[in-house]
Short mmCIF file of C-alpha atoms and ligand atoms in Angstrom, two decimals:
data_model
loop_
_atom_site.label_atom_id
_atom_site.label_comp_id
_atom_site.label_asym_id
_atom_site.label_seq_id
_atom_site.Cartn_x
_atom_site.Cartn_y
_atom_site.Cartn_z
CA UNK A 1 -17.26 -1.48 -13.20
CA UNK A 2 -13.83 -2.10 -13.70
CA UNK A 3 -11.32 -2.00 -10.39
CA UNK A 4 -9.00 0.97 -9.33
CA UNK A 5 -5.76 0.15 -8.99
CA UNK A 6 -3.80 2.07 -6.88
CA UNK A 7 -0.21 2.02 -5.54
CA UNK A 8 1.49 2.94 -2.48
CA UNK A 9 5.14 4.00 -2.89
CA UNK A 10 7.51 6.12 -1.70
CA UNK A 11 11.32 6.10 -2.39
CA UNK A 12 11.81 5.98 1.52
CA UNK A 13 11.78 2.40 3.45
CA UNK A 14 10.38 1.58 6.45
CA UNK A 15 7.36 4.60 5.81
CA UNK A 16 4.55 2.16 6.28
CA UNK A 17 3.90 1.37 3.19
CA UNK A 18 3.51 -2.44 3.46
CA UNK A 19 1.27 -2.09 6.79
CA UNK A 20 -0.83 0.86 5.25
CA UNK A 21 -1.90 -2.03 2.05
CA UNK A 22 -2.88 -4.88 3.49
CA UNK A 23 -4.98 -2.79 6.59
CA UNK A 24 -6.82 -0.09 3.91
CA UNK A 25 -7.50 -3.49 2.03
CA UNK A 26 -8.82 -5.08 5.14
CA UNK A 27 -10.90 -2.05 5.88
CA UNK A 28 -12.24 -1.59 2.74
CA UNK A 29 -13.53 -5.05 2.62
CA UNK A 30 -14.82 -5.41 6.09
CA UNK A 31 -15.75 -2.22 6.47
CA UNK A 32 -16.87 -0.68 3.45
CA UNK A 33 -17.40 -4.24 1.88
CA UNK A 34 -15.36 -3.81 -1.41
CA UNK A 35 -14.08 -7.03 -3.21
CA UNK A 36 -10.02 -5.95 -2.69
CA UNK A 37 -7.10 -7.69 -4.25
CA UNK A 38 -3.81 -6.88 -3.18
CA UNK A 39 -0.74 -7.79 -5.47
CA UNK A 40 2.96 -7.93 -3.79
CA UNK A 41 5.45 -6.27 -5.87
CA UNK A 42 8.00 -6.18 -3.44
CA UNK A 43 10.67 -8.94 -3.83
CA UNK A 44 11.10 -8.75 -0.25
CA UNK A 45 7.55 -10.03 0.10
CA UNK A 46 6.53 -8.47 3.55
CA UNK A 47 3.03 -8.27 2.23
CA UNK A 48 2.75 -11.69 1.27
CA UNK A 49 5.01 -12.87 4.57
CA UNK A 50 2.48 -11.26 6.96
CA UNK A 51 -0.81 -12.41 5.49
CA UNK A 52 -0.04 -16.02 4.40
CA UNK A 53 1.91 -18.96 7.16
CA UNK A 54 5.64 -18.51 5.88
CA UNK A 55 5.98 -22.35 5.72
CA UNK A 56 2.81 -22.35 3.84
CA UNK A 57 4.08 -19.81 0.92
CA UNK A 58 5.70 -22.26 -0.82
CA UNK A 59 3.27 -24.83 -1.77
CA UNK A 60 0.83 -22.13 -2.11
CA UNK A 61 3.27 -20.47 -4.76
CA UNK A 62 3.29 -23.82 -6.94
CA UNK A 63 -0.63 -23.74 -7.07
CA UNK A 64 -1.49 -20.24 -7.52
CA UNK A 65 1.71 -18.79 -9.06
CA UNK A 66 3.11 -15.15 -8.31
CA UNK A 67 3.62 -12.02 -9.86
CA UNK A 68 6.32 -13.33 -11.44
CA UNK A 69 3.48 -15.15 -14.07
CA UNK A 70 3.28 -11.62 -14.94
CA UNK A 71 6.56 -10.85 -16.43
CA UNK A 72 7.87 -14.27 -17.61
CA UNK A 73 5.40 -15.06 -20.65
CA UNK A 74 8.69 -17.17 -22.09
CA UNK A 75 7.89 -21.02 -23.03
CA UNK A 76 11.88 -21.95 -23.15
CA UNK A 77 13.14 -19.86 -19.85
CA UNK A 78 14.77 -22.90 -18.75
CA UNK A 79 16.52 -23.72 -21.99
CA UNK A 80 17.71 -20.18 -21.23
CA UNK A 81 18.91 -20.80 -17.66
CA UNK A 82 18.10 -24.19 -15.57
CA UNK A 83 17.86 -21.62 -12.67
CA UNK A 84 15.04 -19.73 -14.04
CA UNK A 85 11.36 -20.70 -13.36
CA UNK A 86 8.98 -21.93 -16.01
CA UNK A 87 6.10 -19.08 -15.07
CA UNK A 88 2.15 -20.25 -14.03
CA UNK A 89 -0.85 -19.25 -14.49
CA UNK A 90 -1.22 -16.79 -11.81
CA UNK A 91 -4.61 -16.91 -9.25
CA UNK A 92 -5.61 -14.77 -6.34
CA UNK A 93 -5.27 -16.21 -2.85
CA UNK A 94 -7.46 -15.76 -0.16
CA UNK A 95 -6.19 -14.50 2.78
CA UNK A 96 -9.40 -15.62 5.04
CA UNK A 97 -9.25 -11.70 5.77
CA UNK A 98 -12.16 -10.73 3.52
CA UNK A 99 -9.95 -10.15 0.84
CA UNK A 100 -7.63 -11.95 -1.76
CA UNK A 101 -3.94 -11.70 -2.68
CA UNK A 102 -1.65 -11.96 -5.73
CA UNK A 103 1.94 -13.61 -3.98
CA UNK A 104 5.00 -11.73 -4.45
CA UNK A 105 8.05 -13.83 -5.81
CA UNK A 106 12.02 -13.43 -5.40
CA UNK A 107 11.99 -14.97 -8.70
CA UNK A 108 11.28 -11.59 -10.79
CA UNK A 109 14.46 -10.48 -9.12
CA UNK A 110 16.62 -13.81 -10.88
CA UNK A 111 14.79 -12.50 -14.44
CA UNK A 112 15.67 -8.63 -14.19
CA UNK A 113 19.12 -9.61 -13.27
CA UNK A 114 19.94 -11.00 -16.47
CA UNK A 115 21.25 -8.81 -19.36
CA UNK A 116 18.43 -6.38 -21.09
CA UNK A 117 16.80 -7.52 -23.76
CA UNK A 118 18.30 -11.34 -22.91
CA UNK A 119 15.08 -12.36 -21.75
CA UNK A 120 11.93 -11.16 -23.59
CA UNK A 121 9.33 -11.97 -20.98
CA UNK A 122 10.25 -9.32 -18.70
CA UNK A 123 8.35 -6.89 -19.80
CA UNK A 124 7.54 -3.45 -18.03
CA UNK A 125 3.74 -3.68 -19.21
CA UNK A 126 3.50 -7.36 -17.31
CA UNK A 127 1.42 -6.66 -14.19
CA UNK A 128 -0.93 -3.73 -16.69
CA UNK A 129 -1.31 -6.94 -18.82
CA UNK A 130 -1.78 -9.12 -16.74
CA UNK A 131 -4.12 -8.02 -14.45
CA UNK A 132 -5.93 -7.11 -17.35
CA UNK A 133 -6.24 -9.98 -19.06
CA UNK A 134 -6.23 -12.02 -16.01
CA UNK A 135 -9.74 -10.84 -15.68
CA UNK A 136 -9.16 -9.32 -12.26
CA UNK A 137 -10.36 -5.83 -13.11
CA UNK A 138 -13.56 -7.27 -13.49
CA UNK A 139 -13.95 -9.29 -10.66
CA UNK A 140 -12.52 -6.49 -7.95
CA UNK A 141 -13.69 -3.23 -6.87
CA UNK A 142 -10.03 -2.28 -5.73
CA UNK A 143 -6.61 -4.01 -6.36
CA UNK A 144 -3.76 -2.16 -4.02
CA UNK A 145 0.05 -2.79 -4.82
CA UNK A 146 2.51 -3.04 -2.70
CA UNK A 147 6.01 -1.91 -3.54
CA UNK A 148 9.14 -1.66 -3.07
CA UNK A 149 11.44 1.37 -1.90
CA UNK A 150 13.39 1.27 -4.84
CA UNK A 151 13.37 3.31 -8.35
CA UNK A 152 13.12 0.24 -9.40
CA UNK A 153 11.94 -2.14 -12.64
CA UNK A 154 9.16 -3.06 -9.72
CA UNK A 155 8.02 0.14 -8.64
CA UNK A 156 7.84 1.63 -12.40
CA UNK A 157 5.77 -1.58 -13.30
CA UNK A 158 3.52 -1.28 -10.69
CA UNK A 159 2.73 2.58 -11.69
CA UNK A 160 1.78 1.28 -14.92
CA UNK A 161 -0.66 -0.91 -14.12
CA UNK A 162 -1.66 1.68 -11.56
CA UNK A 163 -4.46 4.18 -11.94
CA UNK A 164 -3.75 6.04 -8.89
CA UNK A 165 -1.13 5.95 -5.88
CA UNK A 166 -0.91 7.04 -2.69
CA UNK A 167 2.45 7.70 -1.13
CA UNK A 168 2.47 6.66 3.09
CA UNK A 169 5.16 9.13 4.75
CA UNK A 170 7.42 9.18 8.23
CA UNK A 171 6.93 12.26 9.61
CA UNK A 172 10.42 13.06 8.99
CA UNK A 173 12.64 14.80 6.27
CA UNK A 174 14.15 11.98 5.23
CA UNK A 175 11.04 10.61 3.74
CA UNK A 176 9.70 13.58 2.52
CA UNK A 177 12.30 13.77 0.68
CA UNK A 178 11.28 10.40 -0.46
CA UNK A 179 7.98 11.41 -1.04
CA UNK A 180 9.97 14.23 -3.66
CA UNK A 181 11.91 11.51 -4.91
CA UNK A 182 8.67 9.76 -5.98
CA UNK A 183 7.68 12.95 -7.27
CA UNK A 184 10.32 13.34 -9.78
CA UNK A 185 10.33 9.86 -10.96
CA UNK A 186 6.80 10.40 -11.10
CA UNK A 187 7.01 13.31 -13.43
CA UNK A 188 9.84 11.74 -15.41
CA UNK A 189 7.83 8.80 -16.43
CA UNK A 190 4.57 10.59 -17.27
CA UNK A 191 6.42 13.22 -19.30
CA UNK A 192 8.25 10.35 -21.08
CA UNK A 193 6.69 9.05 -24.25
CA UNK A 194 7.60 5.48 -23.56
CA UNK A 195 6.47 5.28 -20.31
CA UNK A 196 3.39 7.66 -20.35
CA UNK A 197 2.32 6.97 -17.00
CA UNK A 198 -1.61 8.00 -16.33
CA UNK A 199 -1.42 7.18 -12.52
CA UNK A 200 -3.24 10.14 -11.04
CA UNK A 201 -1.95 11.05 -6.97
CA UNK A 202 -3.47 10.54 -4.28
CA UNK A 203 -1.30 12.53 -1.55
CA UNK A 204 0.57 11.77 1.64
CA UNK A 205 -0.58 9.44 4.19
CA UNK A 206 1.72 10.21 7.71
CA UNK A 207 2.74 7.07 9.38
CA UNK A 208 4.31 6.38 12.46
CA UNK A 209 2.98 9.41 13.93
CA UNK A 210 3.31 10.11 17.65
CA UNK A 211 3.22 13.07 18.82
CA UNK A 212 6.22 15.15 16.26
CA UNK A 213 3.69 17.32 14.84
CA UNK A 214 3.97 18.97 17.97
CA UNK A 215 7.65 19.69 18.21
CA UNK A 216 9.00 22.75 16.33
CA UNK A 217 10.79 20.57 13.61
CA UNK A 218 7.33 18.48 13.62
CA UNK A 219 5.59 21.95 13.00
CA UNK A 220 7.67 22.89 10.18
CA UNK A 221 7.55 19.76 8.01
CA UNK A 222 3.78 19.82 8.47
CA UNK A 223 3.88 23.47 6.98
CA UNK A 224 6.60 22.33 4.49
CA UNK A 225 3.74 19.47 3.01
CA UNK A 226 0.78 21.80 3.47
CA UNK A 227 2.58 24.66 1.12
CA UNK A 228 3.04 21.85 -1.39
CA UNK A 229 -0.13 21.34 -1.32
CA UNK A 230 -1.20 24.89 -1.36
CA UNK A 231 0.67 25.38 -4.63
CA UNK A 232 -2.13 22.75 -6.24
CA UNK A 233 0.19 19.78 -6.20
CA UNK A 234 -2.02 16.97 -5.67
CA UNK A 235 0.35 15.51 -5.12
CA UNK A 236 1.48 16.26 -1.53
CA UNK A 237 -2.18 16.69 -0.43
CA UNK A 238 -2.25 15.34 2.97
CA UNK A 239 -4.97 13.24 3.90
CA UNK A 240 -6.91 14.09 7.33
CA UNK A 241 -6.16 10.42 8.72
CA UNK A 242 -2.41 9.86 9.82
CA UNK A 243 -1.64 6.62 11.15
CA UNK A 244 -0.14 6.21 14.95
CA UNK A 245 2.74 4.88 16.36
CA UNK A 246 1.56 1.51 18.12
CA UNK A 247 3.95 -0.77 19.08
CA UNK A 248 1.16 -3.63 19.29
CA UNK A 249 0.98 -3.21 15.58
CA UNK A 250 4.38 -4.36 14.40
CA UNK A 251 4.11 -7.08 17.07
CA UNK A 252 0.96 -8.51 15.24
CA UNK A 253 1.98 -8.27 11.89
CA UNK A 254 4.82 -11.37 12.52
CA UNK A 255 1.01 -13.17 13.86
CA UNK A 256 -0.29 -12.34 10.45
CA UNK A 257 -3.31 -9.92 12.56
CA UNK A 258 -4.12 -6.78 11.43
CA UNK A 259 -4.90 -3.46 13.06
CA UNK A 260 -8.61 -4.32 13.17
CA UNK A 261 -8.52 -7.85 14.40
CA UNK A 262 -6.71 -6.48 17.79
CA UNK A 263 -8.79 -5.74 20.69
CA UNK A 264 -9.61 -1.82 20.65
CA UNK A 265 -7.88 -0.54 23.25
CA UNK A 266 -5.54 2.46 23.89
CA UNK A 267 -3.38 3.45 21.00
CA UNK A 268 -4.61 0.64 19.36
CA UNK A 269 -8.16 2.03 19.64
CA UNK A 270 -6.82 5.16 18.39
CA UNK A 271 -4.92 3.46 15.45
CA UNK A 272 -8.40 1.33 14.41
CA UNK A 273 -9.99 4.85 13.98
CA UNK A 274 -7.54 6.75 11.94
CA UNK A 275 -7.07 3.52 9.67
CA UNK A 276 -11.02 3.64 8.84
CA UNK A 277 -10.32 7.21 8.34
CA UNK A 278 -7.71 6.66 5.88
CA UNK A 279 -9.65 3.99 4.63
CA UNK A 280 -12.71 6.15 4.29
CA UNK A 281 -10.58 9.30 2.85
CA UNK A 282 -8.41 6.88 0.27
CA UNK A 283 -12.35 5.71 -1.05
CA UNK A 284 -13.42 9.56 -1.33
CA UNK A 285 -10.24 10.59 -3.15
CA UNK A 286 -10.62 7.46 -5.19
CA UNK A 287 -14.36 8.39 -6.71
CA UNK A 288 -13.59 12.21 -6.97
CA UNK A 289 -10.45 11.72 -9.15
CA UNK A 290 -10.83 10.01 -12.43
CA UNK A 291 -7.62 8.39 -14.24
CA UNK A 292 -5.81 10.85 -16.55
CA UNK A 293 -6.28 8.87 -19.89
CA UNK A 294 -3.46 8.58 -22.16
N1 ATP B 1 1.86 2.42 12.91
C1 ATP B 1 2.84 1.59 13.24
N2 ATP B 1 3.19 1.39 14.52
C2 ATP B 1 4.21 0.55 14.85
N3 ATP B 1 4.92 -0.14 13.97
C3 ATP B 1 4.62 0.02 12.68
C4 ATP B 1 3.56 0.87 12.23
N4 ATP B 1 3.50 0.84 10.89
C5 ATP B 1 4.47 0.00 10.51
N5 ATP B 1 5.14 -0.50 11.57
C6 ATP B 1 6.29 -1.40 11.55
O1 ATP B 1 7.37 -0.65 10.98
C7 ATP B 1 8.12 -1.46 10.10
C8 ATP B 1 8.10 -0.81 8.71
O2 ATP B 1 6.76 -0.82 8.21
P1 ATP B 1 6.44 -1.35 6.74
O3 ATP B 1 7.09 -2.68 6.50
O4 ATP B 1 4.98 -1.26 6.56
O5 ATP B 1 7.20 -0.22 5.91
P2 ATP B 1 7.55 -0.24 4.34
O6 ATP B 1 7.51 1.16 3.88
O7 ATP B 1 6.68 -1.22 3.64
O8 ATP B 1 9.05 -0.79 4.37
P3 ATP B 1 9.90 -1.26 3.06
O9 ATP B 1 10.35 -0.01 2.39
O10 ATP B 1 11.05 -2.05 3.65
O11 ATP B 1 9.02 -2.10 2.20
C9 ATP B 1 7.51 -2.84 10.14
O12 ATP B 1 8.24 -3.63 11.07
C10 ATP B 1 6.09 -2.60 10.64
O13 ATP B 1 5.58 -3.70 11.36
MG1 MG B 2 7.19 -2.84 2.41
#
């Protein structure tokens, strides 16, 4: 069976979104023991930064390539530019987490900046392409993506490729309004005959929670995403899980541990069992909701 593919966005930074991919892809393989791939879209390659040894990255970059293989398929790039990269073949990683990973690359970044249509590898269908022809749909149950906070060339590539997203949130206004942000563009590219997005939604997944749901402004963004979702909007329907505030969390990302590798105690203990809950929820949502095909 061929993998899903699903992204986590949200035109909001600092929502989680990074943390949320690399520990549902943990937990699904330990867990639920799914072969997972995750791909790092983001060119500031947090993903990629907290599962591999930063002085490491490098010489594991010249081996297995990055996503930039994707979107430079040019044989002359440096006849074009010295500074650009000749792309490689680009192979999965393994973490030694139980699951494997695609590298991000500033590189991408060096190719977009150029003038459109000045270089003809970077192409918007790259990462779909690739990871189709890469043979990784075949040899994953689930591929996550990582991305960026930006409307960017990045975050509209990676809902290509994508079958589904999911879209982590701050319980805050601020990103809800990300979370509408994402919406539009959402809309805006499926609507769009070039684009024709087929990414279905998954919903909002709260981050960072402590205990705001509580508070009267806490109260009325929670009713403010459950009318949403009332209205049969898929997408703002809010998964049961929410992921905690834990301070121990942040601190072991920069040790390249995740949630589940910390001992299980407190709000740690706490964060372990809404993550498998997520996890769990992500999986269920996942089998009950086909991809819209084009
Ligand atoms: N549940 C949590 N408890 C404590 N800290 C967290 C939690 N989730 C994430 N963090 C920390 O918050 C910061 C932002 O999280 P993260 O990088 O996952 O967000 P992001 O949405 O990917 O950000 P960006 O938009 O910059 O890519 C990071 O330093 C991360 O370690
Ligand atoms: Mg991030």
């Amino acid at each position: 069976m061929s993998a899903s593919i699903t992204c986590f966005a949200n035109i909001k930074g600092g929502v989680g979104k990074t943390t949320l991919t690399i520990n549902v892809a943990h937990t699904l393989a330990e867990e639920l023991q799914q072969r997972v791939l995750v791909v790092d879209m983001d060119p500031q390659i947090n993903a990629t930064t907290a599962l591999l040894p930063y002085a490491e990255t490098e010489k594991i970059r010249r081996e297995c390539g990055s996503v930039y293989g994707f979107f430079s398929k040019v044989d002359n790039l440096r006849a074009m530019d010295p500074n650009l990269l000749q792309p490689r073949p680009v192979k999965a990683v393994p973490t030694g987490k139980g699951f494997d990973l695609i590298l991000g690359s500033l590189d991408t970044a060096f190719l977009e900046l150029r003038l459109p249509g000045e270089v003809p590898g970077l192409n918007i269908n790259g990462l779909k392409n690739g990871l189709q022809t890469g043979g990784f749909l075949d040899q994953y149950d689930h591929i996550l993506i990582d991305t960026p906070p930006t409307p960017s060339f990045y975050l509209v590539a990676s809902l290509k490729a994508a079958s589904h997203f999911a879209i982590p949130t701050r319980f805050d206004h601020l990103s809800i309004q990300g979370a509408g942000l994402l919406g539009r563009v959402y809309q805006t590219l499926r609507d769009h005959r070039d684009y024709a997005i087929t990414a279905k939604p998954l919903g909002v997944i709260l981050t960072l929670m402590q205990n705001d749901a509580q508070t009267t402004q806490g109260r009325e963004i929670l009713e403010e995403i459950r009318n949403r979702a009332d209205h049969g909007d898929d997408f703002f329907h809010l998964f049961e899980g929410s992921l905690p505030l834990c301070a121990a969390i942040g601190r072991a990302q920069i040790e390249h541990r995740l949630i589940r590798e910390l001992p299980p105690r407190g709000p740690v203990k706490k964060a372990q069992t809404e993550l498998l809950r997520i996890t769990s929820e992500l999986s269920r949502r996942l089998r009950g909701s086909a991809p819209v095909t084009a």
